[in-house]
XYZ file of C-alpha atoms in Angstrom:
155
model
C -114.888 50.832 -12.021
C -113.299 54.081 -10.442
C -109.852 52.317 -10.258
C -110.385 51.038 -13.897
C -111.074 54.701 -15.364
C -108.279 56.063 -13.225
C -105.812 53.296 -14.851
C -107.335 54.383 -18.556
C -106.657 58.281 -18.012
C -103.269 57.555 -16.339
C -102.538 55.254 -19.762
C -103.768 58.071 -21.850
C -101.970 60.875 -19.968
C -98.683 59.123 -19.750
C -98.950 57.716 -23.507
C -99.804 61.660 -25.091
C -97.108 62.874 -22.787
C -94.332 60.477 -23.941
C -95.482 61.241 -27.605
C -93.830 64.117 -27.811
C -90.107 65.313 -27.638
C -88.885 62.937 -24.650
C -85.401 65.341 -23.599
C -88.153 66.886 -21.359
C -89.860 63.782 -19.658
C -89.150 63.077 -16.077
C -90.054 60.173 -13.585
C -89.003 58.852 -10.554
C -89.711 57.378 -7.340
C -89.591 59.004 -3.582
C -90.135 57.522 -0.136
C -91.528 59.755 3.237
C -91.709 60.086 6.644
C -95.428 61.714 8.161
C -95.536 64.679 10.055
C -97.527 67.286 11.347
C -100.799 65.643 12.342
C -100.330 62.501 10.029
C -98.762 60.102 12.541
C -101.316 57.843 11.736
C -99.184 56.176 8.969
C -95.826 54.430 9.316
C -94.438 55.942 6.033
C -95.040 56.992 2.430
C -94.044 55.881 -0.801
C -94.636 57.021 -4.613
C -93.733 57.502 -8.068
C -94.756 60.257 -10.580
C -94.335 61.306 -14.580
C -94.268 64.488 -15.618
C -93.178 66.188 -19.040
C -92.054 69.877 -18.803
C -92.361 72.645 -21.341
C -89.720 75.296 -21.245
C -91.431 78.821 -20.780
C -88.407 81.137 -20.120
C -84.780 80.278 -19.554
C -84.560 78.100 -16.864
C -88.491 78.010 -16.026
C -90.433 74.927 -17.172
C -94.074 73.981 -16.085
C -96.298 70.769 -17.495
C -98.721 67.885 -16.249
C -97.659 65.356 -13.788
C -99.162 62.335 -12.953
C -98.103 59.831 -10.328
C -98.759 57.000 -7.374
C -98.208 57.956 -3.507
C -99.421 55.206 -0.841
C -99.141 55.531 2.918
C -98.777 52.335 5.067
C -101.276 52.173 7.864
C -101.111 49.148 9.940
C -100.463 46.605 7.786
C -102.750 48.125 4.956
C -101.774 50.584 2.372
C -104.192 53.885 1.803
C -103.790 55.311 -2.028
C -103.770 58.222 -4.155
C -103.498 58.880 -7.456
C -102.490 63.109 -7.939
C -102.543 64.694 -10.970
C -101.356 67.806 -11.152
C -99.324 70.805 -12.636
C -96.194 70.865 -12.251
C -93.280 73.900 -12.298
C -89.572 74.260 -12.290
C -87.001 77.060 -12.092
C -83.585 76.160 -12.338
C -80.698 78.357 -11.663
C -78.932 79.962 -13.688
C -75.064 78.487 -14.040
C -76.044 75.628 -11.677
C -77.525 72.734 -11.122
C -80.154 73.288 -8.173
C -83.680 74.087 -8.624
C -86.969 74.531 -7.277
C -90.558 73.886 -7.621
C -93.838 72.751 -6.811
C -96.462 70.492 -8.182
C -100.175 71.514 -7.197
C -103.046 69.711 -8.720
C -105.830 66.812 -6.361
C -104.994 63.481 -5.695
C -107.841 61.127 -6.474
C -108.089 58.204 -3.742
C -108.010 54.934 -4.942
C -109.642 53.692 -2.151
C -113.224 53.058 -1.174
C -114.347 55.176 1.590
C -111.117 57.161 1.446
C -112.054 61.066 -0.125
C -109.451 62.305 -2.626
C -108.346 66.064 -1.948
C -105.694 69.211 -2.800
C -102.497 67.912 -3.819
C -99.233 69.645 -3.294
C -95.254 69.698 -3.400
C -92.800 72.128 -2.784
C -89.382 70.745 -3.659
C -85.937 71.526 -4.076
C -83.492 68.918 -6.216
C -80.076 69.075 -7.863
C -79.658 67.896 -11.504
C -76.756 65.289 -12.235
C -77.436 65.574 -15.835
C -79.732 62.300 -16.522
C -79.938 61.740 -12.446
C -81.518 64.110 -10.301
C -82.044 64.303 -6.164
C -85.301 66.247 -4.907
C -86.156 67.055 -1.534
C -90.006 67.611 -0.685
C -93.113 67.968 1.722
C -96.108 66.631 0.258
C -99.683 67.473 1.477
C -103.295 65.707 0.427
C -105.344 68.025 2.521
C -108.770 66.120 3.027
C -111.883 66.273 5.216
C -110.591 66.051 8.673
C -106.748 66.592 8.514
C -103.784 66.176 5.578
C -102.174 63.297 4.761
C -98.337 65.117 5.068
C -94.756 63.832 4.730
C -91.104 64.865 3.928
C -89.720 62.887 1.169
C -86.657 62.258 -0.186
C -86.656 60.676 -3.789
C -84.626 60.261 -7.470
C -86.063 61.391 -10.723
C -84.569 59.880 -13.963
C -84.268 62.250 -17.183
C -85.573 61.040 -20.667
């Protein structure tokens, strides 16, 4: 039932977000290496969604939604964050940085959800863009943490 509501909110979320102007709507996919205290997991993988609302020049925030699953021995452990995302590009180029904070609901039994966040740098290719990130699901007991490297595509 949990992963069945958490499908129908991700539907709605994603469906009310694409309504609207799509110039603005971002997704893509990143893979991870753990580190810190999260060498209990071979490596990390995700997508995410987001749609960004221009507040200044060059400043954007919005909701994001996405998917991030670590491998652990043969078995996969999941997440599903949804959070708020921001954005502040530079002016007269194409880098930019920001940070997605929100909690990432587990999808697994037995498996606590927690605080979800993302500090990351990218550069903008026009519809292509490159992002650099550390991710952290800080939980009861420790974080689930990597350094990813990813692509996001540009609607």
């Amino acid at each position: 039932m949990k992963k069945f509501l958490v499908l129908i909110v991700s539907c709605f979320i994603l469906g009310s977000v694409n309504s609207f102007a799509q110039e603005n709507f971002k997704f893509g996919g990143n893979i991870g290496i753990p580190v810190g205290d999260a060498d209990i997991y071979d490596i990390n993988y995700g997508a995410d969604a987001a749609y960004f609302f221009e507040v200044s020049e060059g400043f954007s925030v919005g909701p994001m939604i996405g998917f991030t699953g670590y491998s652990v021995e043969g078995s996969n452990i999941s997440f599903l964050p949804v959070a708020a995302t921001g954005r502040y590009q530079f002016p007269a180029s194409m880098f930019f940085l920001g940070a997605d904070l929100g909690y990432a609901i587990s999808l697994e039994d037995g498996v606590d959800g927690g605080f979800f966040y993302r500090p990351k740098v990218g550069y903008n290719f026009g519809l292509l863009g490159v992002i650099a990130s550390y991710s952290g699901i800080s939980v009861d007991g420790g974080t689930w943490s990597s350094i990813n490297l990813g692509v996001e595509f540009s609607l």
